[in-house]
Coordinates of C-alpha atoms and ligand atoms in Angstrom, one line a residue:
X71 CA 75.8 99.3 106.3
X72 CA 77.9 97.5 103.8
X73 CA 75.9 95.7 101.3
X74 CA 76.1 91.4 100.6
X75 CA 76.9 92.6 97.0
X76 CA 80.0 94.4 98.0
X77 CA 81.4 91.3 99.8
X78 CA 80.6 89.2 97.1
X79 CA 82.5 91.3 94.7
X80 CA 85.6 90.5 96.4
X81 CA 85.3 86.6 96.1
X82 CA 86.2 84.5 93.3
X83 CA 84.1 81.8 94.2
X84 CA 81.5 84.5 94.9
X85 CA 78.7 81.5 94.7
X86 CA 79.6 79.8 97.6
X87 CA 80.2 82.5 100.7
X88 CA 79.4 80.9 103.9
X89 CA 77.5 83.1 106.7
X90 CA 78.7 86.3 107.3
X91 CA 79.0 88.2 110.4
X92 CA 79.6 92.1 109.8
X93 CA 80.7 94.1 112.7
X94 CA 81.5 97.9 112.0
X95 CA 84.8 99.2 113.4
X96 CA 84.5 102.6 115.0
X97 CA 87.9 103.5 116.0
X98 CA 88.6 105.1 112.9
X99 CA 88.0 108.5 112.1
X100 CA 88.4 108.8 108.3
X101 CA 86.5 105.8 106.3
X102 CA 84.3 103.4 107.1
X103 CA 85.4 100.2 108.3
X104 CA 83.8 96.7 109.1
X105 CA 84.7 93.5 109.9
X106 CA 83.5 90.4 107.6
X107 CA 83.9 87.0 109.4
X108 CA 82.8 84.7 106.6
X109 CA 81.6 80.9 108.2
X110 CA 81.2 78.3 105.4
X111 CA 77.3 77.0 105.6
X112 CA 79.1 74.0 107.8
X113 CA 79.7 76.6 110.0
X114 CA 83.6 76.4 110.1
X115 CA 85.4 79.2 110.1
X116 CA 86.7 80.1 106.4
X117 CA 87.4 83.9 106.3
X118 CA 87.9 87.1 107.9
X119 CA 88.4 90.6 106.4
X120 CA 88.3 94.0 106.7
X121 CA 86.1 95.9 103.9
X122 CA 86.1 100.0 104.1
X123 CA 84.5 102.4 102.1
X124 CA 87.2 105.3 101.2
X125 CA 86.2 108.5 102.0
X126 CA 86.8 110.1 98.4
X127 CA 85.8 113.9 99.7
X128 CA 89.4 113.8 101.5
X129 CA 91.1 111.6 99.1
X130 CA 90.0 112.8 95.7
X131 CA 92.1 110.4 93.3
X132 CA 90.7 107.1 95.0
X133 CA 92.8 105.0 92.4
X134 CA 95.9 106.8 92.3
X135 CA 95.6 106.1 96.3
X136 CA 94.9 102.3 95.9
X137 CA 98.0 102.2 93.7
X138 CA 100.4 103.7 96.2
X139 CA 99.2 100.9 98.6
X140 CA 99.0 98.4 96.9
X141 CA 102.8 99.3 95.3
X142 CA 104.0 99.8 99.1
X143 CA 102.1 96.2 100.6
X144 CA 103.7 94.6 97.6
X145 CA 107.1 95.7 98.1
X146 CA 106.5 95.2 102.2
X147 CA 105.1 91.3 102.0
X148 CA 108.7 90.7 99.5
X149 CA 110.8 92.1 102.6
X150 CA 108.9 90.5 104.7
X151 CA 109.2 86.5 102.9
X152 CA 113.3 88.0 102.7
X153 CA 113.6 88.6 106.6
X154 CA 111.6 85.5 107.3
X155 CA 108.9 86.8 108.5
X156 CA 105.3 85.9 107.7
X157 CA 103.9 88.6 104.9
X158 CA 99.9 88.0 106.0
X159 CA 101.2 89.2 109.9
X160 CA 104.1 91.9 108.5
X161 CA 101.9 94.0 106.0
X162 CA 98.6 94.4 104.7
X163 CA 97.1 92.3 102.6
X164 CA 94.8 93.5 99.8
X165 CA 91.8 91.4 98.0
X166 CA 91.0 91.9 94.1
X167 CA 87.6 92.2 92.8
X168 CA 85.4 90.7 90.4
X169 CA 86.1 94.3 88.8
X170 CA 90.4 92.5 88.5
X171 CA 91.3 95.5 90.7
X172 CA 92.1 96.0 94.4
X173 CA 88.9 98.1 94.5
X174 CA 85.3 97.9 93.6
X175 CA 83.2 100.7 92.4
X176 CA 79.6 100.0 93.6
X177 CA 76.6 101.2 91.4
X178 CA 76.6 104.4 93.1
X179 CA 80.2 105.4 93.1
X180 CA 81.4 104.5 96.0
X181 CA 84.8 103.0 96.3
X182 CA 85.7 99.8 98.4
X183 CA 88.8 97.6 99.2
X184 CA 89.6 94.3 101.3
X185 CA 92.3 93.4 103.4
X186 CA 92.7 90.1 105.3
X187 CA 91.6 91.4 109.0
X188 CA 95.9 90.7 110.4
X189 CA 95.8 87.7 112.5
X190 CA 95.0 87.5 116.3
X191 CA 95.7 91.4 116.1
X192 CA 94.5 94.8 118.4
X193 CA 95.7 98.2 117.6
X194 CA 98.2 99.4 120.4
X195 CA 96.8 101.7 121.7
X196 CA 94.0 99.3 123.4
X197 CA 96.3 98.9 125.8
X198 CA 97.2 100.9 129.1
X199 CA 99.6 103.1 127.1
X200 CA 103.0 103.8 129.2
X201 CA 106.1 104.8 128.2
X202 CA 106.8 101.6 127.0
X203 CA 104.7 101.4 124.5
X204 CA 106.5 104.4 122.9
X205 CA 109.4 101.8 122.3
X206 CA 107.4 99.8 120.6
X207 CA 105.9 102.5 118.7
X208 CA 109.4 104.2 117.5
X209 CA 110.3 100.1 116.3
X210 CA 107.4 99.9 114.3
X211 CA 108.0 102.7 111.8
X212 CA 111.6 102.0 112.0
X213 CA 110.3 98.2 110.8
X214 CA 108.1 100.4 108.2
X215 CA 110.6 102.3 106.8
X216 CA 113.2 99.5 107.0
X217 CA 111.0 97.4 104.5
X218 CA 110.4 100.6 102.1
X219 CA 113.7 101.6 102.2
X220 CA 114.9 100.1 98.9
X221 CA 111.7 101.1 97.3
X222 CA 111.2 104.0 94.6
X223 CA 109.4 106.3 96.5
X224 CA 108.7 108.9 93.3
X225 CA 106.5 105.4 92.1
X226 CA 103.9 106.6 94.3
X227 CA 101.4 110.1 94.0
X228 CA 101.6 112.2 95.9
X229 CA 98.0 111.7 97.8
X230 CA 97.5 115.3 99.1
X231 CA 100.2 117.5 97.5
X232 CA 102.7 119.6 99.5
X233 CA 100.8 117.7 102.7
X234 CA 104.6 118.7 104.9
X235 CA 105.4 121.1 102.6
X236 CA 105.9 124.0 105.6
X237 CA 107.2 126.7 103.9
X238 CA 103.5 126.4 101.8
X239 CA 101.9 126.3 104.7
X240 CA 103.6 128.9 106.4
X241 CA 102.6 131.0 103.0
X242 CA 99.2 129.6 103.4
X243 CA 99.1 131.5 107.2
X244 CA 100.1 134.7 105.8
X245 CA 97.1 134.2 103.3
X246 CA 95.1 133.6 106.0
X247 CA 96.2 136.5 108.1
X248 CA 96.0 139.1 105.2
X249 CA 92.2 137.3 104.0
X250 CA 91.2 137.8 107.6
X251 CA 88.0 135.4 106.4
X252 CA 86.3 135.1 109.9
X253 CA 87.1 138.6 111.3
X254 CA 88.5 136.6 113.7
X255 CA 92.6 138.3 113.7
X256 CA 92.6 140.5 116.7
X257 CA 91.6 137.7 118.8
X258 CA 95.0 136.0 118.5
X259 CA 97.8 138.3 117.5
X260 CA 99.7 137.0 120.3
X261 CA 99.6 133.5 118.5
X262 CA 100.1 135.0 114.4
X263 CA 103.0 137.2 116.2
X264 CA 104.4 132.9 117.2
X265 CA 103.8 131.9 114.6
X266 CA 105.4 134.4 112.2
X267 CA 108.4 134.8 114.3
X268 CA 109.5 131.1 113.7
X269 CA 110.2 131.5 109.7
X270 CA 113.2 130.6 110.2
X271 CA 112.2 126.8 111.1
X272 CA 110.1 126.0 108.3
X273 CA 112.7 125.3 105.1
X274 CA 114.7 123.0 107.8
X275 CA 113.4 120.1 106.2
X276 CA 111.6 120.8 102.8
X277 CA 114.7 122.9 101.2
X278 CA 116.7 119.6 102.4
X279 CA 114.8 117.2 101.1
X280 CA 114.6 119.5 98.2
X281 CA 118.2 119.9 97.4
X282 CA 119.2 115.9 97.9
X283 CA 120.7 116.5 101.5
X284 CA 117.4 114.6 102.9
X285 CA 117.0 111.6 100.6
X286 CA 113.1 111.3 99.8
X287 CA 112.2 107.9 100.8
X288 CA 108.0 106.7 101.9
X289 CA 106.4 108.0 104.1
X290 CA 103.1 107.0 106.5
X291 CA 102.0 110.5 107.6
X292 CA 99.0 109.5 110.2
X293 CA 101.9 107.5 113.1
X294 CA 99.6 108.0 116.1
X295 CA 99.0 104.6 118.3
X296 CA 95.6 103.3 116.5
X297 CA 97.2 102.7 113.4
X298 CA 100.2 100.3 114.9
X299 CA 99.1 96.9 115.0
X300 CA 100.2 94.3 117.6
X301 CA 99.6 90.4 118.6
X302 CA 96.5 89.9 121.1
X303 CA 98.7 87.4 122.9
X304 CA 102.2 88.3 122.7
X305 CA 101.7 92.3 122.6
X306 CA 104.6 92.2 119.9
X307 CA 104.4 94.6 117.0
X308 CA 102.9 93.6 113.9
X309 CA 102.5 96.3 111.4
X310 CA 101.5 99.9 110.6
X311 CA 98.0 99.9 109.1
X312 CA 96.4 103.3 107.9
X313 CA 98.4 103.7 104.2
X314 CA 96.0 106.0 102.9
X315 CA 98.4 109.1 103.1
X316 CA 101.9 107.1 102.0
X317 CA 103.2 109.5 99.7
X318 CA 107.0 110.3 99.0
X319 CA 108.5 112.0 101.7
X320 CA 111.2 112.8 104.4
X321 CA 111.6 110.1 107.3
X322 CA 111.3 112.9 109.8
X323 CA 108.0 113.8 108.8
X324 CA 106.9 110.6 110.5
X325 CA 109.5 111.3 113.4
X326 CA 107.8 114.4 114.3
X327 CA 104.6 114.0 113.7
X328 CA 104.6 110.6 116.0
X329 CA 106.1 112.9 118.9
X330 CA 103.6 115.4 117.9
X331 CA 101.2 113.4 119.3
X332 CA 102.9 110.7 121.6
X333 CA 104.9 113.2 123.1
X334 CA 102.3 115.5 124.5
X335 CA 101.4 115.3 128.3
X336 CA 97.9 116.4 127.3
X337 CA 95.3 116.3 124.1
X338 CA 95.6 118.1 121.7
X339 CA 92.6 120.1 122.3
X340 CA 93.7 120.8 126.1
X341 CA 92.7 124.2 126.8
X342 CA 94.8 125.0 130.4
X343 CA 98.3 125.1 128.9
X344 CA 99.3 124.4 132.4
X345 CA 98.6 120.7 131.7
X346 CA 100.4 121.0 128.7
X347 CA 104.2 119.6 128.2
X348 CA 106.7 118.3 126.1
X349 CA 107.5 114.5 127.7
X350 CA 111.2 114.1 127.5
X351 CA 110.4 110.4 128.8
X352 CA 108.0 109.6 125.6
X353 CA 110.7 111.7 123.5
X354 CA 113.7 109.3 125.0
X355 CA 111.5 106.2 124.8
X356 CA 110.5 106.9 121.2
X357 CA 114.1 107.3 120.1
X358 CA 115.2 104.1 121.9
X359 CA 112.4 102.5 119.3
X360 CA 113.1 104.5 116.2
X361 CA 117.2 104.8 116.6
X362 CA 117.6 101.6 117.8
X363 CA 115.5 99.7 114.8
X364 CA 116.3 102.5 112.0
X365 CA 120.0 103.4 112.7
X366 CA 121.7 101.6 110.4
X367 CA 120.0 103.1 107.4
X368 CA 119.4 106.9 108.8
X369 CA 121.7 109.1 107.6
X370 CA 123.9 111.4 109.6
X371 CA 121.6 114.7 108.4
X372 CA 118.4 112.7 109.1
X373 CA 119.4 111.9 113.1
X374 CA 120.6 115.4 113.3
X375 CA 117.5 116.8 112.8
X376 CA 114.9 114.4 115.0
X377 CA 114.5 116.9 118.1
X378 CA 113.8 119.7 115.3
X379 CA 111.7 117.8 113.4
X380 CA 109.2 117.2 116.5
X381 CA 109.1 120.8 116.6
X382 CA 108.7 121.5 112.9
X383 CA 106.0 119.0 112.9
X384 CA 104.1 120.4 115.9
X385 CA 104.0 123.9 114.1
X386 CA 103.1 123.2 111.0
X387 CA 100.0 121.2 113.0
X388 CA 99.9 124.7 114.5
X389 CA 99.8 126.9 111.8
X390 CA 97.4 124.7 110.1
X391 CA 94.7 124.9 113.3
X392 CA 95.2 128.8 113.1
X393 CA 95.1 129.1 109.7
X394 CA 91.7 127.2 109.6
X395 CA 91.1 129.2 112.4
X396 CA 91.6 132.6 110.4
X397 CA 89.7 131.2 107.3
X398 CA 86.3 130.6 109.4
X399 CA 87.1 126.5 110.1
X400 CA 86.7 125.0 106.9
X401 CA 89.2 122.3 107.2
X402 CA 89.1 120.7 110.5
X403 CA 86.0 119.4 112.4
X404 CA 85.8 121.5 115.3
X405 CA 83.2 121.6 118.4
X406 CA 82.8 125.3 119.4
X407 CA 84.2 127.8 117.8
X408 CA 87.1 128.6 119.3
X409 CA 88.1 125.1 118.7
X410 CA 90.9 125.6 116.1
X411 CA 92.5 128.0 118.2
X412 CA 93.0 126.4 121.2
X413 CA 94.3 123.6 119.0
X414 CA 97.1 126.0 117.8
X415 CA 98.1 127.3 121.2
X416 CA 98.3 123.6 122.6
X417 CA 100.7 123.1 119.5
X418 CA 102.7 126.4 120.2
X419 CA 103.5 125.2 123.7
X420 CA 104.6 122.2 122.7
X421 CA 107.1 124.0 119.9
X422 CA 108.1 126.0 123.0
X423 CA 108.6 123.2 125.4
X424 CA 111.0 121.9 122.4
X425 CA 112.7 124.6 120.9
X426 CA 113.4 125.6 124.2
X427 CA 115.3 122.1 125.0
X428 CA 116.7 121.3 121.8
X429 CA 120.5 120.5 123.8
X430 CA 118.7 118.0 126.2
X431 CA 117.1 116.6 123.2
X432 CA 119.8 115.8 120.8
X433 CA 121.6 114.3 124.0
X434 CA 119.2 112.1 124.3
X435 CA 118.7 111.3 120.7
X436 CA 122.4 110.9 120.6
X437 CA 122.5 108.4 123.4
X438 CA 120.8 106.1 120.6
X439 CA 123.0 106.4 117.9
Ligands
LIG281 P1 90.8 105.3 109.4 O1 91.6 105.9 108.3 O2 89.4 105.6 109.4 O3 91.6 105.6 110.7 P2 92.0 102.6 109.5 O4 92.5 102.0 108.2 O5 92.9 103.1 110.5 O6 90.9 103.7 109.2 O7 91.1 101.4 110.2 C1 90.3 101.7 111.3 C2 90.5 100.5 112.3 O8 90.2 99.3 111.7 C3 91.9 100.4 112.8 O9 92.3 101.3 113.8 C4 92.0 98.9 113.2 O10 91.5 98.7 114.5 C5 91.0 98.2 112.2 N1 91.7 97.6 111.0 C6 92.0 98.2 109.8 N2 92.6 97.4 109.0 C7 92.8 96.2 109.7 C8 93.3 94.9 109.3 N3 93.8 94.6 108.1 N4 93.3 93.9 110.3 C9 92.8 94.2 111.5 N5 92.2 95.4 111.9 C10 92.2 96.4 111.0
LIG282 C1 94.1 115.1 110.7 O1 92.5 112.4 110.2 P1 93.3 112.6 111.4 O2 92.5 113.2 112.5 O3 94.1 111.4 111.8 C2 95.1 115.5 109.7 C3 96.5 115.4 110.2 C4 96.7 116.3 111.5 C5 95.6 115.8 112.5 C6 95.6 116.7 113.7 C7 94.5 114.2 106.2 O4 94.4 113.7 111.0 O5 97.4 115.9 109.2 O6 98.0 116.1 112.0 O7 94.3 115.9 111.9 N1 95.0 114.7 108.5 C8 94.7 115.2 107.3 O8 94.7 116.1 114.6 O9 94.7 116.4 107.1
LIG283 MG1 93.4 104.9 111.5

């Protein structure tokens, strides 16, 4: 539980906090999250926040993280007061601490933060999700990256390094094939023999970005449904939450890791690849969002490459479960052991399903431009 101390530490008039009520949030699957509603003694309401605890054995420079959001929430709530739109309900919102910092160190060690809990919001994926809600999904990073896309991205650390770096983690498999770890090889040479025929795909975006042809602006990394935020009442988009890995980047890293996900017919740990396909109707609806929102600052080389990018995205999610796989599933929670690998088959389907389209999915991108 989160301590009455911690709270406190976040108030400047730390003496006079009404009653709290503390739920914790369990949707999340990284840090621990609660919900402070904060009643003055009258019993009005006064208050209402979100305190988490961030999880420093993933993210091991917690204040090189805190700076990257609180540089990115900044620069959003400035775009936000430009375009007239209300920065509490467009970005989040960070507290400081009695510490003068948007964190707080408790006696143990532990770091916390506070945002103000967005206004009359629910995360969109509480919803019945249908295809239409992959429009609104593609609109809100096209918002995201709209407000971040005067800002310096090289300002920021780079949270996890080489995180879409592909070509590394392409290397990485090889490591992991060669190491053998878990003894585990000859149960999957059909899937390294995938994986190692698609070299070809993995410098499409990094040598890109790399050479200036992709400009490097911010990027999210973690697009699924539960970290957009919408209005209880109207359903409209708010805001993407979740800006613990926004690190410099290419814009069709988020592209294709939101259709890594959104664009599946199944999980992602769906073992009967029978039940697994590419949706072209998510892909379309997605690009109606994204295009439609982002178009006028794209560039020409970034929507040329959004039907790859979905496909670059799901393999290097693939190589990464077999990989882990290989090494004896270090990384990656997993629930039995063959876990990892049915992960990275699911993904290699998917990377077949789009590979195998690309045509049908530039037309459709195209039809957005
Ligand atoms: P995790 O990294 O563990 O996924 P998140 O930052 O996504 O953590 O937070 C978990 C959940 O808490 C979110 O899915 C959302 O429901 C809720 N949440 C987080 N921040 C806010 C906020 N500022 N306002 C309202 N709800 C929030
Ligand atoms: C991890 O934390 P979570 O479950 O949202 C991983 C992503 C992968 C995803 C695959 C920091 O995301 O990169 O795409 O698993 N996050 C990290 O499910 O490695
Ligand atoms: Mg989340």
């Amino acid at each position: 539980m989160i301590s009455v101390d911690v709270i406190k530490s976040f108030y400047t008039d730390i003496e006079n906090y009404g009653e709290l009520e503390i739920t914790k949030i369990e949707s999340g699957h990284i840090n621990r999250t609660y919900e402070v509603k904060d009643r003055t003694l009258a019993g009005t309401f006064r208050g209402h926040y979100i305190f988490q605890r961030i999880n420093t054995s993933i993210f091991k420079d917690p204040e090189g993280l805190m700076n990257n959001i609180m540089l990115v929430t900044e620069h959003a709530a400035k775009s936000a007061v430009e375009a007239g739109r209300d920065p509490k309900a467009a970005t989040l919102t960070l507290m400081k601490s009695v510490q003068d910092k948007v964190y707080y160190v408790d006696p143990e060690g532990y770091y916390w933060r506070c945002y103000l809990f967005l206004p009359n919001s629910v995360n969109l994926d509480v919803v019945e999700v249908t295809p239409a809600t992959y429009v609104q999904a593609g609109g809100a990073l096209a918002d995201f990256q709209r407000m971040l896309s005067d800002f310096d991205a090289s300002k920021l650390c780079e949270v996890i390094p080489g995180f879409h770096d592909t070509r590394n983690r392409f290397k990485n498999l090889k490591t992991a094939i060669s190491e053998n770890r878990s003894g585990r090889a000859d149960n999957c040479r059909e899937d390294i023999e995938f994986a190692l025929s698609q070299e070809n795909i993995t410098g499409m975006i990094i040598d890109r970005l790399r050479s200036g042809a992709l400009p490097l602006r911010v990027t999210h990394n973690d697009t699924k449904l539960s970290n957009i935020m919408i209005d209880k009442d109207t359903r409209e988009v708010m805001c993407l939450i979740d800006l613990d890995t926004v690190m410099p980047g290419s814009a069709l890293y988020d592209f294709g890791d939101a259709l890594r996900a959104g664009g599946s017919s199944a999980a992602e740990d769906e073992a009967d690849l029978s039940k697994v396909h590419f949706l072209e109707l998510n892909f379309d609806k997605y690009c109606e969002g994204y295009i439609g929102g982002a178009r006028d600052f794209l560039t020409p080389e970034e929507l040329d490459l959004l039907p790859e990018a979905a496909a670059i995205l799901t393999y290097e999610c693939g190589i990464r479960f077999l990989s882990d796989y290989l090494d004896g599933d270090t990384y990656f929670s997993t629930k039995y052991p063959e876990h990892n690998l049915v992960r990275a088959r699911n993904q290699f389907k998917l990377v077949k399903d789009i590979l195998g389209n690309l045509d049908r999915l530039h037309g459709i991108a195209n039809k957005y431009r």
